[in-house]
Short mmCIF file of N, CA and C in Angstrom, two decimals:
data_model
loop_
_atom_site.label_atom_id
_atom_site.label_comp_id
_atom_site.label_asym_id
_atom_site.label_seq_id
_atom_site.Cartn_x
_atom_site.Cartn_y
_atom_site.Cartn_z
N UNK A 11 149.73 71.16 148.83
CA UNK A 11 148.43 71.80 148.69
C UNK A 11 147.44 71.13 149.62
N UNK A 12 146.76 71.93 150.42
CA UNK A 12 145.78 71.42 151.36
C UNK A 12 144.41 71.38 150.72
N UNK A 13 143.52 70.56 151.31
CA UNK A 13 142.12 70.61 150.91
C UNK A 13 141.60 72.02 151.21
N UNK A 14 140.48 72.34 150.60
CA UNK A 14 139.84 73.65 150.74
C UNK A 14 140.61 74.75 150.01
N UNK A 15 141.38 74.38 149.01
CA UNK A 15 142.02 75.37 148.14
C UNK A 15 141.19 75.48 146.87
N UNK A 16 139.89 75.80 147.05
CA UNK A 16 138.94 75.84 145.94
C UNK A 16 139.38 76.82 144.86
N UNK A 17 138.83 76.61 143.67
CA UNK A 17 139.14 77.47 142.55
C UNK A 17 138.25 78.70 142.48
N UNK A 18 137.03 78.56 141.90
CA UNK A 18 136.20 79.72 141.60
C UNK A 18 134.74 79.45 141.92
N UNK A 19 134.08 80.46 142.45
CA UNK A 19 132.64 80.48 142.59
C UNK A 19 132.16 81.89 142.27
N UNK A 20 131.15 81.98 141.41
CA UNK A 20 130.58 83.27 141.05
C UNK A 20 129.11 83.27 141.44
N UNK A 21 128.44 84.36 141.20
CA UNK A 21 127.01 84.46 141.52
C UNK A 21 126.16 84.28 140.27
N UNK A 22 124.88 84.62 140.39
CA UNK A 22 123.97 84.57 139.25
C UNK A 22 124.54 85.40 138.10
N UNK A 23 124.39 84.90 136.87
CA UNK A 23 124.81 85.59 135.65
C UNK A 23 126.31 85.85 135.57
N UNK A 24 127.11 85.07 136.28
CA UNK A 24 128.56 85.27 136.24
C UNK A 24 129.18 84.56 135.04
N UNK A 25 130.36 85.04 134.63
CA UNK A 25 131.08 84.49 133.49
C UNK A 25 132.53 84.24 133.91
N UNK A 26 133.01 83.05 133.58
CA UNK A 26 134.41 82.69 133.80
C UNK A 26 134.93 82.16 132.47
N UNK A 27 136.05 82.74 131.99
CA UNK A 27 136.60 82.24 130.74
C UNK A 27 138.10 82.49 130.64
N UNK A 28 138.72 81.71 129.75
CA UNK A 28 140.14 81.85 129.43
C UNK A 28 141.02 81.80 130.67
N UNK A 29 140.89 80.71 131.46
CA UNK A 29 141.62 80.61 132.72
C UNK A 29 142.27 79.25 132.89
N UNK A 30 143.27 79.21 133.76
CA UNK A 30 143.95 77.98 134.15
C UNK A 30 143.77 77.79 135.65
N UNK A 31 143.48 76.53 136.08
CA UNK A 31 143.33 76.22 137.50
C UNK A 31 144.14 74.98 137.85
N UNK A 32 144.85 75.05 138.96
CA UNK A 32 145.48 73.89 139.58
C UNK A 32 145.20 74.03 141.07
N UNK A 33 144.19 73.28 141.54
CA UNK A 33 143.77 73.37 142.94
C UNK A 33 143.54 71.97 143.48
N UNK A 34 143.54 71.86 144.80
CA UNK A 34 143.33 70.57 145.46
C UNK A 34 141.96 70.52 146.13
N UNK A 35 140.97 71.02 145.44
CA UNK A 35 139.59 70.96 145.90
C UNK A 35 138.71 71.27 144.70
N UNK A 36 137.45 71.61 144.92
CA UNK A 36 136.56 71.87 143.80
C UNK A 36 137.09 73.00 142.94
N UNK A 37 137.12 72.77 141.63
CA UNK A 37 137.69 73.77 140.73
C UNK A 37 136.68 74.87 140.44
N UNK A 38 135.50 74.51 139.96
CA UNK A 38 134.46 75.50 139.64
C UNK A 38 133.17 75.07 140.32
N UNK A 39 132.55 76.00 141.04
CA UNK A 39 131.29 75.72 141.72
C UNK A 39 130.14 76.31 140.93
N UNK A 40 129.25 75.45 140.48
CA UNK A 40 128.08 75.88 139.72
C UNK A 40 126.88 75.96 140.67
N UNK A 41 126.95 76.86 141.62
CA UNK A 41 125.94 76.97 142.67
C UNK A 41 124.82 77.95 142.35
N UNK A 42 124.94 78.67 141.26
CA UNK A 42 124.00 79.76 141.00
C UNK A 42 123.35 79.61 139.64
N UNK A 43 122.60 80.60 139.21
CA UNK A 43 121.85 80.52 137.96
C UNK A 43 122.56 81.27 136.84
N UNK A 44 122.38 80.71 135.64
CA UNK A 44 122.86 81.32 134.40
C UNK A 44 124.36 81.60 134.41
N UNK A 45 125.13 80.70 134.97
CA UNK A 45 126.58 80.85 134.94
C UNK A 45 127.11 80.38 133.59
N UNK A 46 128.15 81.03 133.10
CA UNK A 46 128.80 80.67 131.84
C UNK A 46 130.28 80.45 132.12
N UNK A 47 130.75 79.27 131.74
CA UNK A 47 132.16 78.91 131.93
C UNK A 47 132.69 78.47 130.58
N UNK A 48 133.80 79.08 130.15
CA UNK A 48 134.29 78.79 128.80
C UNK A 48 135.81 78.85 128.75
N UNK A 49 136.37 77.89 128.02
CA UNK A 49 137.79 77.87 127.70
C UNK A 49 138.68 77.83 128.95
N UNK A 50 138.59 76.70 129.69
CA UNK A 50 139.43 76.50 130.87
C UNK A 50 140.43 75.39 130.62
N UNK A 51 141.59 75.53 131.23
CA UNK A 51 142.57 74.45 131.33
C UNK A 51 142.65 74.11 132.82
N UNK A 52 142.49 72.82 133.13
CA UNK A 52 142.42 72.38 134.52
C UNK A 52 143.46 71.29 134.78
N UNK A 53 144.23 71.48 135.83
CA UNK A 53 145.09 70.44 136.38
C UNK A 53 144.42 70.03 137.68
N UNK A 54 143.71 68.89 137.66
CA UNK A 54 142.93 68.46 138.82
C UNK A 54 143.83 67.68 139.77
N UNK A 55 144.01 68.23 140.97
CA UNK A 55 144.79 67.51 141.97
C UNK A 55 143.91 66.44 142.62
N UNK A 56 144.35 65.82 143.71
CA UNK A 56 143.72 64.63 144.24
C UNK A 56 142.35 64.79 144.86
N UNK A 57 141.98 65.98 145.29
CA UNK A 57 140.72 66.18 146.00
C UNK A 57 139.80 67.09 145.19
N UNK A 58 138.52 66.90 145.35
CA UNK A 58 137.54 67.81 144.76
C UNK A 58 137.13 67.42 143.35
N UNK A 59 136.09 68.10 142.89
CA UNK A 59 135.52 67.88 141.56
C UNK A 59 136.00 68.96 140.60
N UNK A 60 135.92 68.68 139.32
CA UNK A 60 136.17 69.74 138.35
C UNK A 60 135.00 70.71 138.42
N UNK A 61 133.76 70.20 138.40
CA UNK A 61 132.56 71.04 138.54
C UNK A 61 131.72 70.51 139.69
N UNK A 62 131.52 71.35 140.70
CA UNK A 62 130.79 70.98 141.91
C UNK A 62 129.43 71.67 141.92
N UNK A 63 128.38 70.88 142.11
CA UNK A 63 127.01 71.43 142.17
C UNK A 63 126.57 71.75 143.58
N UNK A 64 127.24 71.21 144.59
CA UNK A 64 126.81 71.57 145.92
C UNK A 64 127.34 70.72 147.04
N UNK A 65 127.46 71.35 148.18
CA UNK A 65 127.81 70.71 149.45
C UNK A 65 126.69 70.88 150.46
N UNK A 66 125.59 71.47 150.05
CA UNK A 66 124.51 71.72 151.00
C UNK A 66 123.28 72.22 150.29
N UNK A 67 122.95 73.49 150.49
CA UNK A 67 121.67 74.01 149.99
C UNK A 67 121.83 74.90 148.76
N UNK A 68 122.87 74.73 147.99
CA UNK A 68 123.07 75.54 146.80
C UNK A 68 122.02 75.22 145.74
N UNK A 69 121.75 76.18 144.87
CA UNK A 69 120.74 76.03 143.81
C UNK A 69 121.38 76.42 142.48
N UNK A 70 121.62 75.47 141.60
CA UNK A 70 122.21 75.77 140.30
C UNK A 70 121.21 75.55 139.18
N UNK A 71 121.19 76.46 138.20
CA UNK A 71 120.24 76.29 137.09
C UNK A 71 120.70 77.06 135.86
N UNK A 72 120.30 76.53 134.70
CA UNK A 72 120.47 77.21 133.42
C UNK A 72 121.90 77.66 133.17
N UNK A 73 122.86 76.79 133.44
CA UNK A 73 124.27 77.14 133.27
C UNK A 73 124.90 76.35 132.13
N UNK A 74 125.90 76.97 131.50
CA UNK A 74 126.60 76.36 130.37
C UNK A 74 128.11 76.34 130.63
N UNK A 75 128.70 75.18 130.32
CA UNK A 75 130.14 74.99 130.42
C UNK A 75 130.61 74.53 129.05
N UNK A 76 131.65 75.13 128.50
CA UNK A 76 132.09 74.79 127.15
C UNK A 76 133.60 74.95 127.02
N UNK A 77 134.21 74.05 126.26
CA UNK A 77 135.64 74.07 125.96
C UNK A 77 136.50 73.96 127.22
N UNK A 78 136.53 72.75 127.76
CA UNK A 78 137.30 72.47 128.97
C UNK A 78 138.38 71.45 128.63
N UNK A 79 139.60 71.72 129.06
CA UNK A 79 140.73 70.84 128.79
C UNK A 79 141.34 70.46 130.14
N UNK A 80 141.18 69.18 130.53
CA UNK A 80 141.73 68.69 131.78
C UNK A 80 143.04 67.98 131.44
N UNK A 81 144.17 68.57 131.88
CA UNK A 81 145.48 68.04 131.51
C UNK A 81 145.94 66.93 132.44
N UNK A 82 145.38 66.86 133.66
CA UNK A 82 145.74 65.80 134.58
C UNK A 82 144.67 65.65 135.66
N UNK A 83 144.55 64.45 136.20
CA UNK A 83 143.64 64.15 137.29
C UNK A 83 144.42 63.25 138.25
N UNK A 84 144.83 63.80 139.39
CA UNK A 84 145.68 63.08 140.33
C UNK A 84 144.92 62.19 141.31
N UNK A 85 143.62 62.05 141.15
CA UNK A 85 142.85 61.24 142.08
C UNK A 85 143.36 59.81 142.06
N UNK A 86 143.77 59.32 143.24
CA UNK A 86 144.27 57.95 143.31
C UNK A 86 143.46 57.08 144.24
N UNK A 87 142.47 57.65 144.92
CA UNK A 87 141.61 56.87 145.80
C UNK A 87 140.23 57.49 145.81
N UNK A 88 139.29 56.76 146.35
CA UNK A 88 137.93 57.26 146.45
C UNK A 88 137.38 56.88 147.82
N UNK A 89 136.53 57.72 148.35
CA UNK A 89 135.89 57.39 149.61
C UNK A 89 134.91 56.25 149.39
N UNK A 90 134.70 55.40 150.37
CA UNK A 90 133.75 54.30 150.18
C UNK A 90 132.31 54.80 150.06
N UNK A 91 131.48 53.95 149.47
CA UNK A 91 130.06 54.29 149.36
C UNK A 91 129.82 55.37 148.33
N UNK A 92 128.84 56.20 148.59
CA UNK A 92 128.44 57.24 147.64
C UNK A 92 128.85 58.63 148.09
N UNK A 93 129.87 58.74 148.92
CA UNK A 93 130.22 60.04 149.48
C UNK A 93 131.38 60.75 148.78
N UNK A 94 131.90 60.22 147.70
CA UNK A 94 133.05 60.83 147.05
C UNK A 94 132.76 62.22 146.51
N UNK A 95 133.80 63.00 146.34
CA UNK A 95 133.64 64.33 145.76
C UNK A 95 134.67 64.56 144.66
N UNK A 96 135.10 63.52 143.99
CA UNK A 96 136.18 63.65 143.04
C UNK A 96 135.77 63.44 141.59
N UNK A 97 134.48 63.53 141.30
CA UNK A 97 133.97 63.33 139.94
C UNK A 97 134.25 64.54 139.07
N UNK A 98 134.11 64.35 137.77
CA UNK A 98 134.16 65.49 136.85
C UNK A 98 133.01 66.44 137.19
N UNK A 99 131.77 65.90 137.27
CA UNK A 99 130.60 66.67 137.68
C UNK A 99 130.07 66.04 138.96
N UNK A 100 129.97 66.83 140.03
CA UNK A 100 129.70 66.27 141.35
C UNK A 100 128.70 67.10 142.13
N UNK A 101 127.94 66.43 142.95
CA UNK A 101 127.18 67.05 144.04
C UNK A 101 127.46 66.20 145.26
N UNK A 102 128.13 66.77 146.24
CA UNK A 102 128.59 65.99 147.39
C UNK A 102 127.49 65.70 148.39
N UNK A 103 126.57 66.63 148.59
CA UNK A 103 125.57 66.42 149.63
C UNK A 103 124.43 67.41 149.47
N UNK A 104 123.63 67.25 148.42
CA UNK A 104 122.50 68.15 148.20
C UNK A 104 121.43 67.93 149.26
N UNK A 105 120.95 69.00 149.84
CA UNK A 105 119.92 68.93 150.89
C UNK A 105 118.53 68.83 150.30
N UNK A 106 117.58 68.41 151.12
CA UNK A 106 116.17 68.36 150.71
C UNK A 106 115.74 69.75 150.29
N UNK A 107 115.00 69.84 149.21
CA UNK A 107 114.57 71.14 148.69
C UNK A 107 115.57 71.76 147.74
N UNK A 108 116.77 71.23 147.68
CA UNK A 108 117.79 71.71 146.77
C UNK A 108 117.43 71.32 145.34
N UNK A 109 117.63 72.22 144.38
CA UNK A 109 117.36 71.89 142.99
C UNK A 109 118.53 72.31 142.10
N UNK A 110 118.72 71.58 141.04
CA UNK A 110 119.65 71.95 139.98
C UNK A 110 119.03 71.45 138.69
N UNK A 111 118.96 72.31 137.68
CA UNK A 111 118.38 71.88 136.42
C UNK A 111 118.97 72.67 135.25
N UNK A 112 118.83 72.08 134.07
CA UNK A 112 119.30 72.68 132.83
C UNK A 112 120.78 73.05 132.90
N UNK A 113 121.60 72.03 133.08
CA UNK A 113 123.05 72.21 133.11
C UNK A 113 123.63 71.54 131.87
N UNK A 114 124.39 72.28 131.09
CA UNK A 114 124.94 71.78 129.84
C UNK A 114 126.47 71.91 129.88
N UNK A 115 127.15 70.77 129.79
CA UNK A 115 128.62 70.75 129.78
C UNK A 115 129.06 70.13 128.47
N UNK A 116 129.85 70.86 127.67
CA UNK A 116 130.19 70.35 126.35
C UNK A 116 131.62 70.65 125.95
N UNK A 117 132.12 69.86 125.01
CA UNK A 117 133.45 70.00 124.43
C UNK A 117 134.53 69.95 125.51
N UNK A 118 134.68 68.76 126.08
CA UNK A 118 135.63 68.53 127.17
C UNK A 118 136.64 67.48 126.73
N UNK A 119 137.90 67.76 126.98
CA UNK A 119 138.97 66.81 126.69
C UNK A 119 139.68 66.50 128.00
N UNK A 120 139.85 65.21 128.27
CA UNK A 120 140.59 64.71 129.43
C UNK A 120 141.82 64.02 128.89
N UNK A 121 143.00 64.54 129.17
CA UNK A 121 144.25 64.00 128.63
C UNK A 121 144.66 62.67 129.26
N UNK A 122 144.20 62.41 130.46
CA UNK A 122 144.63 61.23 131.22
C UNK A 122 143.42 60.42 131.64
N UNK A 123 143.59 59.60 132.68
CA UNK A 123 142.46 58.90 133.27
C UNK A 123 141.51 59.89 133.93
N UNK A 124 140.26 59.47 134.02
CA UNK A 124 139.20 60.24 134.66
C UNK A 124 138.90 59.57 135.99
N UNK A 125 138.79 60.33 137.07
CA UNK A 125 138.43 59.70 138.35
C UNK A 125 137.08 59.03 138.20
N UNK A 126 136.00 59.80 137.92
CA UNK A 126 134.72 59.27 137.49
C UNK A 126 133.92 60.40 136.88
N UNK A 127 133.07 60.07 135.93
CA UNK A 127 132.39 61.10 135.14
C UNK A 127 131.38 61.90 135.94
N UNK A 128 130.56 61.21 136.73
CA UNK A 128 129.49 61.91 137.44
C UNK A 128 129.29 61.27 138.81
N UNK A 129 129.09 62.11 139.80
CA UNK A 129 128.82 61.64 141.16
C UNK A 129 127.85 62.60 141.83
N UNK A 130 126.59 62.27 141.80
CA UNK A 130 125.58 63.14 142.40
C UNK A 130 124.91 62.39 143.54
N UNK A 131 124.99 62.98 144.73
CA UNK A 131 124.29 62.48 145.92
C UNK A 131 123.48 63.64 146.48
N UNK A 132 122.16 63.52 146.45
CA UNK A 132 121.31 64.62 146.87
C UNK A 132 120.03 64.11 147.49
N UNK A 133 119.42 64.95 148.30
CA UNK A 133 118.07 64.70 148.79
C UNK A 133 117.08 65.58 148.02
N UNK A 134 117.62 66.42 147.13
CA UNK A 134 116.80 67.36 146.37
C UNK A 134 116.39 66.82 145.01
N UNK A 135 116.18 67.74 144.08
CA UNK A 135 115.73 67.42 142.73
C UNK A 135 116.71 67.96 141.70
N UNK A 136 117.25 67.06 140.89
CA UNK A 136 118.19 67.42 139.83
C UNK A 136 117.64 66.92 138.51
N UNK A 137 117.63 67.78 137.48
CA UNK A 137 117.11 67.36 136.18
C UNK A 137 117.75 68.16 135.06
N UNK A 138 117.71 67.58 133.87
CA UNK A 138 118.20 68.28 132.70
C UNK A 138 119.70 68.48 132.70
N UNK A 139 120.45 67.42 132.96
CA UNK A 139 121.91 67.49 132.95
C UNK A 139 122.40 66.84 131.66
N UNK A 140 123.19 67.57 130.89
CA UNK A 140 123.71 67.06 129.62
C UNK A 140 125.23 67.20 129.60
N UNK A 141 125.90 66.08 129.41
CA UNK A 141 127.35 66.08 129.19
C UNK A 141 127.55 65.68 127.74
N UNK A 142 128.07 66.60 126.94
CA UNK A 142 128.17 66.42 125.49
C UNK A 142 129.62 66.53 125.04
N UNK A 143 130.03 65.62 124.21
CA UNK A 143 131.35 65.65 123.59
C UNK A 143 132.47 65.67 124.64
N UNK A 144 132.44 64.67 125.52
CA UNK A 144 133.50 64.45 126.51
C UNK A 144 134.39 63.34 125.97
N UNK A 145 135.67 63.64 125.80
CA UNK A 145 136.62 62.68 125.27
C UNK A 145 137.74 62.46 126.27
N UNK A 146 137.81 61.23 126.79
CA UNK A 146 138.79 60.86 127.81
C UNK A 146 139.82 59.94 127.16
N UNK A 147 141.09 60.35 127.22
CA UNK A 147 142.15 59.55 126.59
C UNK A 147 142.37 58.23 127.34
N UNK A 148 142.21 58.25 128.66
CA UNK A 148 142.46 57.06 129.47
C UNK A 148 141.18 56.32 129.80
N UNK A 149 141.07 55.92 131.06
CA UNK A 149 139.91 55.14 131.53
C UNK A 149 139.26 55.86 132.71
N UNK A 150 138.10 55.40 133.11
CA UNK A 150 137.46 55.87 134.33
C UNK A 150 137.91 54.95 135.46
N UNK A 151 138.46 55.51 136.54
CA UNK A 151 139.05 54.69 137.61
C UNK A 151 138.05 54.21 138.65
N UNK A 152 136.98 54.97 138.91
CA UNK A 152 136.03 54.62 139.95
C UNK A 152 134.62 54.66 139.39
N UNK A 153 133.67 54.11 140.13
CA UNK A 153 132.29 54.02 139.68
C UNK A 153 131.60 55.38 139.72
N UNK A 154 130.87 55.69 138.66
CA UNK A 154 130.01 56.87 138.66
C UNK A 154 128.73 56.54 139.43
N UNK A 155 128.03 57.57 139.91
CA UNK A 155 126.79 57.30 140.64
C UNK A 155 125.82 58.47 140.56
N UNK A 156 124.55 58.12 140.65
CA UNK A 156 123.43 59.06 140.78
C UNK A 156 122.60 58.53 141.93
N UNK A 157 122.50 59.29 143.00
CA UNK A 157 121.81 58.79 144.19
C UNK A 157 121.08 59.92 144.88
N UNK A 158 119.85 59.66 145.26
CA UNK A 158 119.23 60.66 146.09
C UNK A 158 117.75 60.80 145.94
N UNK A 159 117.34 62.05 146.14
CA UNK A 159 115.94 62.43 146.07
C UNK A 159 115.37 62.06 144.73
N UNK A 160 115.38 63.00 143.78
CA UNK A 160 114.89 62.77 142.44
C UNK A 160 115.93 63.28 141.44
N UNK A 161 116.40 62.40 140.59
CA UNK A 161 117.35 62.75 139.54
C UNK A 161 116.78 62.25 138.23
N UNK A 162 116.61 63.15 137.26
CA UNK A 162 116.00 62.75 135.98
C UNK A 162 116.62 63.50 134.81
N UNK A 163 116.41 62.92 133.64
CA UNK A 163 116.83 63.55 132.39
C UNK A 163 118.32 63.87 132.36
N UNK A 164 119.11 62.83 132.48
CA UNK A 164 120.57 62.95 132.40
C UNK A 164 120.99 62.35 131.07
N UNK A 165 121.72 63.12 130.26
CA UNK A 165 122.13 62.67 128.94
C UNK A 165 123.65 62.67 128.81
N UNK A 166 124.19 61.53 128.46
CA UNK A 166 125.60 61.39 128.10
C UNK A 166 125.63 61.33 126.58
N UNK A 167 125.97 62.43 125.94
CA UNK A 167 125.87 62.60 124.50
C UNK A 167 127.27 62.66 123.89
N UNK A 168 127.65 61.64 123.15
CA UNK A 168 128.98 61.55 122.56
C UNK A 168 130.06 61.63 123.64
N UNK A 169 129.94 60.80 124.64
CA UNK A 169 130.93 60.68 125.71
C UNK A 169 131.78 59.45 125.40
N UNK A 170 133.07 59.65 125.22
CA UNK A 170 133.99 58.59 124.87
C UNK A 170 135.07 58.45 125.92
N UNK A 171 135.24 57.24 126.43
CA UNK A 171 136.26 56.96 127.44
C UNK A 171 137.16 55.85 126.89
N UNK A 172 138.43 56.20 126.71
CA UNK A 172 139.38 55.22 126.19
C UNK A 172 139.00 54.69 124.83
N UNK A 173 138.32 55.50 124.03
CA UNK A 173 137.93 55.10 122.69
C UNK A 173 136.58 54.42 122.58
N UNK A 174 135.91 54.18 123.72
CA UNK A 174 134.59 53.54 123.72
C UNK A 174 133.51 54.55 124.09
N UNK A 175 132.38 54.45 123.42
CA UNK A 175 131.26 55.35 123.71
C UNK A 175 130.59 54.95 125.03
N UNK A 176 130.27 55.94 125.84
CA UNK A 176 129.74 55.70 127.19
C UNK A 176 128.43 54.95 127.19
N UNK A 177 128.31 54.09 128.19
CA UNK A 177 127.09 53.34 128.48
C UNK A 177 127.05 53.18 129.99
N UNK A 178 125.95 52.67 130.51
CA UNK A 178 125.87 52.42 131.96
C UNK A 178 126.98 51.46 132.39
N UNK A 179 127.31 50.51 131.53
CA UNK A 179 128.35 49.54 131.86
C UNK A 179 129.73 50.21 131.87
N UNK A 180 130.03 51.00 130.83
CA UNK A 180 131.34 51.66 130.76
C UNK A 180 131.53 52.63 131.92
N UNK A 181 130.50 53.37 132.28
CA UNK A 181 130.60 54.31 133.40
C UNK A 181 130.53 53.60 134.74
N UNK A 182 130.16 52.32 134.72
CA UNK A 182 129.94 51.55 135.94
C UNK A 182 128.99 52.34 136.83
N UNK A 183 127.89 52.81 136.22
CA UNK A 183 126.96 53.74 136.86
C UNK A 183 126.08 53.04 137.88
N UNK A 184 126.19 53.48 139.14
CA UNK A 184 125.33 53.00 140.23
C UNK A 184 124.23 54.02 140.44
N UNK A 185 123.03 53.53 140.70
CA UNK A 185 121.92 54.43 140.99
C UNK A 185 121.24 54.01 142.28
N UNK A 186 120.69 54.99 142.98
CA UNK A 186 119.92 54.75 144.20
C UNK A 186 118.90 55.86 144.33
N UNK A 187 117.73 55.56 144.87
CA UNK A 187 116.68 56.56 144.99
C UNK A 187 115.88 56.64 143.71
N UNK A 188 115.26 57.78 143.47
CA UNK A 188 114.41 57.98 142.30
C UNK A 188 115.23 58.55 141.15
N UNK A 189 115.80 57.68 140.34
CA UNK A 189 116.62 58.07 139.19
C UNK A 189 115.91 57.60 137.93
N UNK A 190 115.67 58.52 136.99
CA UNK A 190 114.95 58.14 135.76
C UNK A 190 115.50 58.87 134.55
N UNK A 191 115.25 58.26 133.40
CA UNK A 191 115.59 58.83 132.10
C UNK A 191 117.07 59.20 131.97
N UNK A 192 117.93 58.25 132.25
CA UNK A 192 119.36 58.40 131.99
C UNK A 192 119.60 57.81 130.61
N UNK A 193 120.13 58.63 129.70
CA UNK A 193 120.27 58.20 128.31
C UNK A 193 121.72 58.35 127.83
N UNK A 194 122.03 57.59 126.77
CA UNK A 194 123.36 57.60 126.17
C UNK A 194 123.18 57.72 124.67
N UNK A 195 123.88 58.68 124.06
CA UNK A 195 123.87 58.83 122.61
C UNK A 195 125.29 58.69 122.10
N UNK A 196 125.44 57.89 121.07
CA UNK A 196 126.76 57.69 120.46
C UNK A 196 126.68 58.05 118.99
N UNK A 197 127.83 58.41 118.42
CA UNK A 197 127.82 58.75 116.98
C UNK A 197 127.40 57.57 116.13
#
């Protein structure tokens, strides 16, 4: 499988549900508004994110992701610095003026190790990101990061990795730029 074997991208108000993906690039692109993604089984190969927010000037908003089952994550390496694209939720290179807000991802099961939970690198504005009820059977292999223009109001709500509730330390979360109000809630 070559890179650029992306999974799915829809437009505003699109719905994706009851599907299986095994691709070697971004599985689902949340580039538009009011997207609904529900009940997916994902076999994540070595390249790409499970959910990609952008490679350039995409604008994502008011989208919901629910009931995701990741059966494998083949990521075995990461690019140096903050340029990786292999996170569960990722933005590879958001441009200035790019915005993403009100994104809710919930009820996610990871059967194996997780490459990294979140990797956002942008020159734009990202806010209102909630990852709720993420349960990872294994460990996180690489550092999570939030870097860029302005990133605010990120909530890790009942995120468990290897039996431990997520914290900045557990996620090995690196931040750069204007990052504020990153919170963690545990049961």
